[in-house]
Short mmCIF file of C-alpha atoms and ligand atoms in Angstrom, two decimals:
data_model
loop_
_atom_site.label_atom_id
_atom_site.label_comp_id
_atom_site.label_asym_id
_atom_site.label_seq_id
_atom_site.Cartn_x
_atom_site.Cartn_y
_atom_site.Cartn_z
CA MET A 24 -3.25 -7.11 -18.35
CA ALA A 25 -3.99 -3.37 -18.70
CA ALA A 26 -4.94 -1.78 -15.32
CA GLY A 27 -8.50 -0.75 -16.66
CA GLN A 28 -9.51 -4.31 -17.25
CA ALA A 29 -8.24 -6.01 -14.12
CA VAL A 30 -10.95 -7.34 -11.84
CA ILE A 31 -10.68 -5.95 -8.29
CA GLY A 32 -11.97 -7.84 -5.35
CA VAL A 33 -12.47 -6.03 -1.94
CA SER A 34 -12.90 -8.03 1.29
CA GLY A 35 -14.56 -6.41 4.32
CA ALA A 36 -16.57 -4.49 1.77
CA THR A 37 -19.43 -3.91 4.09
CA GLY A 38 -17.12 -2.36 6.64
CA GLN A 39 -16.42 1.41 7.05
CA LEU A 40 -13.21 1.35 5.12
CA GLY A 41 -14.25 -1.33 2.51
CA GLU A 42 -17.51 0.45 1.64
CA MET A 43 -15.56 3.66 1.03
CA ILE A 44 -13.19 1.85 -1.26
CA VAL A 45 -15.92 0.19 -3.24
CA ARG A 46 -17.83 3.36 -3.66
CA THR A 47 -14.64 5.31 -4.66
CA LEU A 48 -13.86 2.66 -7.18
CA ARG A 49 -17.30 2.64 -8.69
CA ALA A 50 -17.45 6.54 -8.87
CA GLN A 51 -13.99 7.21 -10.14
CA TYR A 52 -13.25 4.15 -12.28
CA PRO A 53 -16.81 2.92 -13.57
CA ASP A 54 -15.10 0.67 -16.16
CA ILE A 55 -13.28 -1.34 -13.55
CA PRO A 56 -15.17 -4.44 -12.57
CA VAL A 57 -15.42 -4.59 -8.69
CA VAL A 58 -16.41 -7.67 -6.76
CA ALA A 59 -17.54 -6.85 -3.14
CA LEU A 60 -16.66 -9.76 -0.96
CA VAL A 61 -19.03 -9.95 1.92
CA ARG A 62 -20.05 -12.26 4.69
CA ASP A 63 -23.58 -10.92 4.71
CA LEU A 64 -25.12 -10.64 1.22
CA ALA A 65 -28.08 -8.54 2.54
CA LYS A 66 -25.72 -6.02 4.12
CA GLY A 67 -24.02 -5.71 0.85
CA ALA A 68 -27.13 -4.78 -1.18
CA PRO A 69 -26.25 -1.21 -1.41
CA LEU A 70 -22.99 -2.00 -3.02
CA ALA A 71 -24.80 -4.09 -5.60
CA ALA A 72 -26.97 -1.10 -6.21
CA ILE A 73 -24.07 0.94 -7.38
CA GLY A 74 -22.77 -1.77 -9.72
CA ALA A 75 -20.53 -4.03 -7.63
CA GLU A 76 -20.74 -7.75 -7.97
CA LEU A 77 -21.60 -9.34 -4.58
CA ARG A 78 -20.00 -12.56 -3.55
CA HIS A 79 -20.38 -14.49 -0.17
CA PHE A 80 -16.90 -14.47 1.60
CA ASP A 81 -16.45 -15.47 5.18
CA TYR A 82 -13.00 -15.68 6.63
CA ASP A 83 -14.31 -18.29 9.11
CA GLU A 84 -15.81 -20.55 6.44
CA PRO A 85 -12.80 -21.50 4.23
CA GLY A 86 -15.07 -23.38 1.67
CA THR A 87 -16.44 -19.85 0.70
CA LEU A 88 -13.11 -18.33 -0.12
CA ALA A 89 -11.41 -19.74 -3.20
CA PRO A 90 -14.68 -20.06 -5.14
CA ALA A 91 -15.47 -16.32 -4.51
CA LEU A 92 -12.03 -15.28 -5.66
CA ALA A 93 -12.47 -16.90 -9.19
CA GLY A 94 -11.46 -14.45 -11.83
CA ILE A 95 -10.25 -11.76 -9.37
CA ASP A 96 -6.94 -10.27 -10.67
CA LYS A 97 -6.31 -7.98 -7.65
CA LEU A 98 -7.60 -8.72 -4.08
CA LEU A 99 -7.70 -6.09 -1.34
CA LEU A 100 -7.55 -8.01 1.84
CA ILE A 101 -8.79 -5.69 4.50
CA SER A 102 -7.70 -6.93 7.77
CA GLY A 103 -10.43 -8.50 9.94
CA ASN A 104 -11.81 -6.94 13.14
CA ALA A 105 -11.81 -10.02 15.28
CA VAL A 106 -8.66 -9.34 17.23
CA GLY A 107 -7.04 -12.70 18.19
CA GLU A 108 -8.46 -14.55 15.28
CA ARG A 109 -6.94 -12.75 12.50
CA GLU A 110 -3.78 -14.64 11.84
CA ARG A 111 -5.94 -17.83 11.17
CA GLN A 112 -8.52 -15.90 9.13
CA HIS A 113 -5.92 -14.18 6.93
CA ARG A 114 -4.03 -17.38 6.30
CA ALA A 115 -7.30 -18.95 5.02
CA VAL A 116 -7.83 -16.00 2.62
CA ILE A 117 -4.17 -15.95 1.40
CA GLU A 118 -4.13 -19.69 0.81
CA ALA A 119 -7.47 -19.42 -1.15
CA ALA A 120 -6.08 -16.58 -3.25
CA LYS A 121 -3.13 -18.66 -4.21
CA GLU A 122 -5.44 -21.47 -5.07
CA ALA A 123 -7.79 -19.20 -7.17
CA GLY A 124 -4.74 -17.66 -9.05
CA VAL A 125 -5.19 -14.13 -7.72
CA GLY A 126 -2.39 -12.02 -9.22
CA LEU A 127 -1.91 -9.43 -6.51
CA ILE A 128 -2.96 -9.16 -2.84
CA ALA A 129 -2.96 -5.68 -1.34
CA TYR A 130 -3.14 -6.01 2.50
CA THR A 131 -4.05 -3.32 5.11
CA SER A 132 -1.30 -3.73 7.58
CA VAL A 133 -0.16 -1.39 10.42
CA LEU A 134 2.45 1.38 10.23
CA ARG A 135 6.02 0.16 10.25
CA ALA A 136 4.75 -3.40 11.12
CA SER A 137 8.21 -4.79 11.11
CA GLU A 138 9.57 -2.77 13.98
CA THR A 139 6.65 -1.17 15.86
CA SER A 140 6.08 -2.02 19.51
CA LEU A 141 2.21 -1.53 19.26
CA PRO A 142 0.90 -4.90 20.53
CA ILE A 143 -1.95 -4.72 17.89
CA ALA A 144 0.67 -5.36 15.23
CA ALA A 145 1.47 -8.87 16.06
CA GLU A 146 -1.38 -10.24 13.88
CA HIS A 147 -0.25 -7.88 11.02
CA LYS A 148 3.32 -9.05 11.21
CA ALA A 149 2.17 -12.59 11.06
CA THR A 150 -0.07 -11.91 8.07
CA GLU A 151 2.84 -10.20 6.24
CA ALA A 152 4.93 -13.28 6.96
CA ILE A 153 2.18 -15.60 5.70
CA LEU A 154 1.99 -13.61 2.39
CA LYS A 155 5.73 -14.23 1.88
CA GLU A 156 5.45 -17.96 2.99
CA VAL A 157 2.46 -18.69 0.65
CA GLY A 158 4.13 -16.74 -2.15
CA VAL A 159 1.32 -14.60 -3.68
CA PRO A 160 2.58 -11.38 -5.19
CA HIS A 161 1.52 -8.74 -2.66
CA VAL A 162 1.73 -5.12 -1.72
CA LEU A 163 1.58 -3.86 1.89
CA LEU A 164 -0.62 -0.79 2.75
CA ARG A 165 0.60 -0.28 6.27
CA HIS A 166 -2.02 2.05 7.99
CA GLY A 167 -1.36 4.57 10.76
CA TRP A 168 -4.34 5.37 13.01
CA TYR A 169 -7.61 6.62 11.67
CA CYS A 170 -8.72 10.12 12.91
CA GLU A 171 -12.12 8.51 13.66
CA ASN A 172 -10.56 6.43 16.43
CA TYR A 173 -10.33 9.58 18.68
CA LEU A 174 -13.73 11.16 18.00
CA PHE A 175 -15.65 9.43 20.70
CA ARG A 176 -13.06 10.29 23.27
CA ILE A 177 -12.92 13.87 22.13
CA GLN A 178 -16.72 14.19 22.39
CA ALA A 179 -16.66 12.83 25.89
CA ALA A 180 -13.92 15.32 26.75
CA VAL A 181 -16.02 18.20 25.62
CA ASP A 182 -18.93 16.94 27.52
CA HIS A 183 -16.77 16.39 30.85
CA GLY A 184 -13.95 19.01 30.49
CA THR A 185 -11.07 16.56 30.75
CA LEU A 186 -9.17 14.46 28.14
CA PRO A 187 -7.38 11.70 29.99
CA THR A 188 -4.38 9.85 28.31
CA CYS A 189 -1.12 8.21 28.85
CA ALA A 190 0.21 9.29 25.58
CA GLY A 191 2.57 12.07 26.99
CA ASP A 192 3.81 14.29 24.14
CA GLY A 193 3.68 11.53 21.57
CA LEU A 194 2.85 12.76 18.14
CA ILE A 195 0.00 11.00 16.19
CA SER A 196 -0.07 11.16 12.44
CA ALA A 197 -3.53 10.27 11.83
CA ALA A 198 -5.76 10.61 8.66
CA PRO A 199 -9.37 10.00 8.17
CA ARG A 200 -10.46 6.58 6.70
CA ALA A 201 -11.60 8.42 3.42
CA ASP A 202 -7.94 9.33 2.78
CA PHE A 203 -6.69 5.66 3.48
CA ALA A 204 -9.52 4.59 1.08
CA GLN A 205 -8.35 6.92 -1.62
CA GLY A 206 -4.78 5.59 -1.23
CA ALA A 207 -6.00 2.01 -1.55
CA VAL A 208 -7.75 3.01 -4.71
CA ALA A 209 -4.59 4.67 -6.10
CA VAL A 210 -2.69 1.37 -5.50
CA LEU A 211 -5.29 -0.81 -6.91
CA THR A 212 -5.68 1.10 -10.13
CA SER A 213 -2.03 1.91 -10.69
CA ARG A 214 -0.60 1.05 -14.03
CA GLU A 215 2.78 0.42 -12.23
CA ASP A 216 3.55 -3.03 -11.05
CA GLN A 217 2.75 -2.98 -7.26
CA ALA A 218 4.16 -6.30 -6.19
CA GLY A 219 6.72 -6.05 -3.52
CA LYS A 220 5.98 -2.44 -2.55
CA VAL A 221 5.55 -1.37 1.07
CA TYR A 222 3.61 1.79 1.63
CA GLU A 223 3.92 3.44 5.22
CA LEU A 224 0.71 5.41 5.19
CA ALA A 225 -0.22 8.09 7.70
CA GLY A 226 -1.36 11.64 7.95
CA SER A 227 0.44 14.62 6.52
CA THR A 228 0.07 16.50 9.94
CA SER A 229 0.52 15.20 13.48
CA PHE A 230 -0.94 16.12 16.82
CA THR A 231 -0.50 15.47 20.57
CA PHE A 232 -3.31 15.05 23.01
CA ASP A 233 -2.58 18.49 24.31
CA ASP A 234 -3.36 19.66 20.70
CA LEU A 235 -6.52 17.68 20.69
CA ALA A 236 -7.73 19.31 23.96
CA ALA A 237 -6.93 22.76 22.67
CA GLU A 238 -8.71 22.24 19.36
CA ALA A 239 -11.77 20.71 21.23
CA THR A 240 -11.87 23.93 23.45
CA ARG A 241 -11.63 26.17 20.38
CA LEU A 242 -14.22 24.26 18.39
CA SER A 243 -16.74 23.70 21.32
CA GLY A 244 -16.21 26.97 23.25
CA ARG A 245 -16.01 24.79 26.40
CA PRO A 246 -12.74 24.33 28.32
CA VAL A 247 -11.07 20.97 27.79
CA THR A 248 -7.94 19.99 29.71
CA CYS A 249 -5.67 17.13 28.78
CA VAL A 250 -4.90 14.96 31.86
CA GLN A 251 -1.62 12.79 31.58
CA LEU A 252 -2.02 9.65 33.73
CA SER A 253 0.21 6.56 34.09
CA LYS A 254 -0.74 3.74 31.84
CA PRO A 255 -2.31 1.59 34.74
CA ALA A 256 -4.09 4.68 36.12
CA PHE A 257 -5.47 5.66 32.69
CA GLU A 258 -6.59 1.97 32.04
CA ALA A 259 -8.29 1.79 35.49
CA ALA A 260 -10.01 5.24 34.79
CA LEU A 261 -11.40 3.90 31.50
CA VAL A 262 -12.82 0.82 33.20
CA GLU A 263 -14.27 2.89 36.03
CA ILE A 264 -16.43 4.98 33.49
CA GLY A 265 -17.85 1.65 32.02
CA THR A 266 -15.28 0.79 29.19
CA PRO A 267 -15.07 -3.04 28.86
CA PRO A 268 -11.63 -4.01 30.28
CA PHE A 269 -10.49 -5.54 26.95
CA VAL A 270 -11.25 -2.28 25.16
CA ALA A 271 -9.63 -0.17 27.95
CA ALA A 272 -6.46 -2.22 27.58
CA LEU A 273 -6.36 -1.64 23.77
CA ILE A 274 -6.93 2.12 24.19
CA ALA A 275 -4.21 2.40 26.87
CA LYS A 276 -1.79 0.27 24.78
CA SER A 277 -2.56 2.47 21.78
CA ASP A 278 -1.84 5.64 23.74
CA MET A 279 1.38 4.21 25.00
CA GLY A 280 2.25 3.31 21.41
CA ALA A 281 1.79 6.99 20.69
CA CYS A 282 3.96 7.92 23.67
CA ASP A 283 6.68 5.67 22.22
CA GLY A 284 6.47 7.23 18.75
CA GLY A 285 4.74 4.29 17.14
CA LEU A 286 1.92 6.45 15.63
CA PHE A 287 4.17 9.13 14.16
CA ASP A 288 5.27 9.30 10.61
CA GLU A 289 6.66 12.16 8.44
CA SER A 290 7.17 10.47 5.26
CA ARG A 291 3.96 11.93 3.61
CA THR A 292 3.61 8.63 1.64
CA LEU A 293 -0.22 8.82 1.71
CA GLU A 294 -0.13 12.41 0.59
CA LYS A 295 2.12 11.51 -2.42
CA LEU A 296 -0.16 8.49 -3.24
CA ILE A 297 -3.46 10.54 -3.20
CA GLY A 298 -1.93 13.79 -4.77
CA ARG A 299 -2.90 16.19 -1.95
CA PRO A 300 -2.24 16.62 1.81
CA THR A 301 -4.43 14.39 3.93
CA THR A 302 -7.41 16.09 5.78
CA PRO A 303 -6.22 17.36 9.08
CA MET A 304 -7.60 16.14 12.46
CA SER A 305 -8.95 19.66 13.16
CA GLU A 306 -11.16 19.43 10.09
CA VAL A 307 -12.56 16.11 10.97
CA MET A 308 -13.29 17.35 14.46
CA ALA A 309 -14.93 20.41 13.03
CA HIS A 310 -17.45 18.16 11.15
CA THR A 311 -18.26 15.82 13.94
CA LEU A 312 -18.03 17.53 17.39
CA ARG A 313 -21.20 18.55 19.17
CA PRO A 314 -20.83 21.73 21.36
N1 LIG B 403 -5.70 1.90 11.57
C1 LIG B 403 -6.71 2.13 12.31
O1 LIG B 403 -6.82 3.12 12.98
C2 LIG B 403 -7.79 1.15 12.40
C3 LIG B 403 -8.88 1.39 13.12
C4 LIG B 403 -10.06 0.45 13.11
C5 LIG B 403 -9.79 -0.80 12.54
N2 LIG B 403 -8.68 -1.03 11.78
C6 LIG B 403 -8.43 -2.21 10.87
O2 LIG B 403 -8.84 -1.96 9.65
C7 LIG B 403 -10.01 -2.88 9.21
C8 LIG B 403 -10.93 -2.12 8.52
O3 LIG B 403 -11.45 -1.03 9.26
P1 LIG B 403 -13.06 -0.71 9.50
O4 LIG B 403 -13.23 0.54 10.22
O5 LIG B 403 -13.56 -0.75 8.04
O6 LIG B 403 -13.54 -1.88 10.13
P2 LIG B 403 -15.16 -2.46 10.29
O7 LIG B 403 -15.99 -1.29 9.96
O8 LIG B 403 -15.20 -3.09 11.63
O9 LIG B 403 -15.13 -3.54 9.17
C9 LIG B 403 -14.60 -4.80 9.26
C10 LIG B 403 -15.16 -5.63 8.01
O10 LIG B 403 -14.67 -6.83 8.19
C11 LIG B 403 -15.71 -7.78 7.87
N3 LIG B 403 -15.54 -9.08 8.57
C12 LIG B 403 -15.33 -9.30 9.85
N4 LIG B 403 -15.18 -10.62 10.14
C13 LIG B 403 -15.38 -11.17 8.97
C14 LIG B 403 -15.36 -12.58 8.49
N5 LIG B 403 -15.27 -13.52 9.32
N6 LIG B 403 -15.42 -12.84 7.17
C15 LIG B 403 -15.61 -11.85 6.30
N7 LIG B 403 -15.59 -10.46 6.60
C16 LIG B 403 -15.44 -10.16 7.91
C17 LIG B 403 -16.92 -7.11 8.45
O11 LIG B 403 -18.00 -7.72 7.86
P3 LIG B 403 -19.55 -7.19 8.53
O12 LIG B 403 -19.90 -5.90 7.74
O13 LIG B 403 -20.38 -8.33 8.01
O14 LIG B 403 -19.49 -7.05 9.97
C18 LIG B 403 -16.64 -5.75 8.00
O15 LIG B 403 -17.09 -5.53 6.65
C19 LIG B 403 -10.35 -3.41 10.54
O16 LIG B 403 -11.04 -4.65 10.36
C20 LIG B 403 -9.20 -3.46 11.42
O17 LIG B 403 -8.46 -4.65 11.13
C21 LIG B 403 -7.73 -0.15 11.67
#
């Protein structure tokens, strides 16, 4: 089937990444039919207003899945946000896609899922294995970290003068969600067969936490110092300021991942896919930081 006629389904379409992808598809490829797969039809109303078809799709209600995938040629399975539940949820979607005859699944995995030590990667690795096991043609969009992950911490650092971390000199190749969204759109609309491809997607430029503190100082005009702590001390400090322990553990593990090089990538694969360098962290900060 010609790329322009394939029906594209997007799961998680009411999420931050999914909504960007549906909006980009509708704006740049108005002739391509887009199905927004959502668990809350009311929340999806703005997507219907721009011409996407809405279908009820809940990873936790297996009965909703295969019927909603009828007629979909390419499915973008955006990984769920219920950490710990995702292997089961993704298996249900992948098995339903097989049953519905979906021609291609694009799955948003994690950077270098096969070898990374990031603990968050376990469910992504498991999902990649399920894609193989179930036998649906698939393409892996392995995402590095989103710039937006750091904005809350950077704002707090401007407010308090310190940016604590346990990331050491670890380089982070982050890009904003909008660039990952554009990358997904490039893969979903490509005329080349995407089955079997693996894209390691990350920012064109990289930064350390020292770089973030320096940029926060420059942009805000207020001194911000990066403070390196051990992982346990950093995690305890996060809990002390009111971060829920589960979230504190995730942040500390993520910073340790950066320390171990797990968030660094210099392949510029995302840049090649979208035809321009990704938006640098400094620019994302300039648009969001309050002095
Ligand atoms: N690489 C990174 O730095 C990074 C950062 C954050 C997240 N992620 C991953 O990337 C994914 C997309 O990111 P995001 O920022 O768009 O996340 P998000 O805003 O939290 O969106 C998650 C989407 O998943 C949907 N969802 C959750 N549970 C569902 C279920 N049981 N059935 C159907 N849909 C369900 C949500 O639906 P509702 O709108 O109804 O809640 C929402 O649309 C996340 O889910 C996570 O796996 C990666």
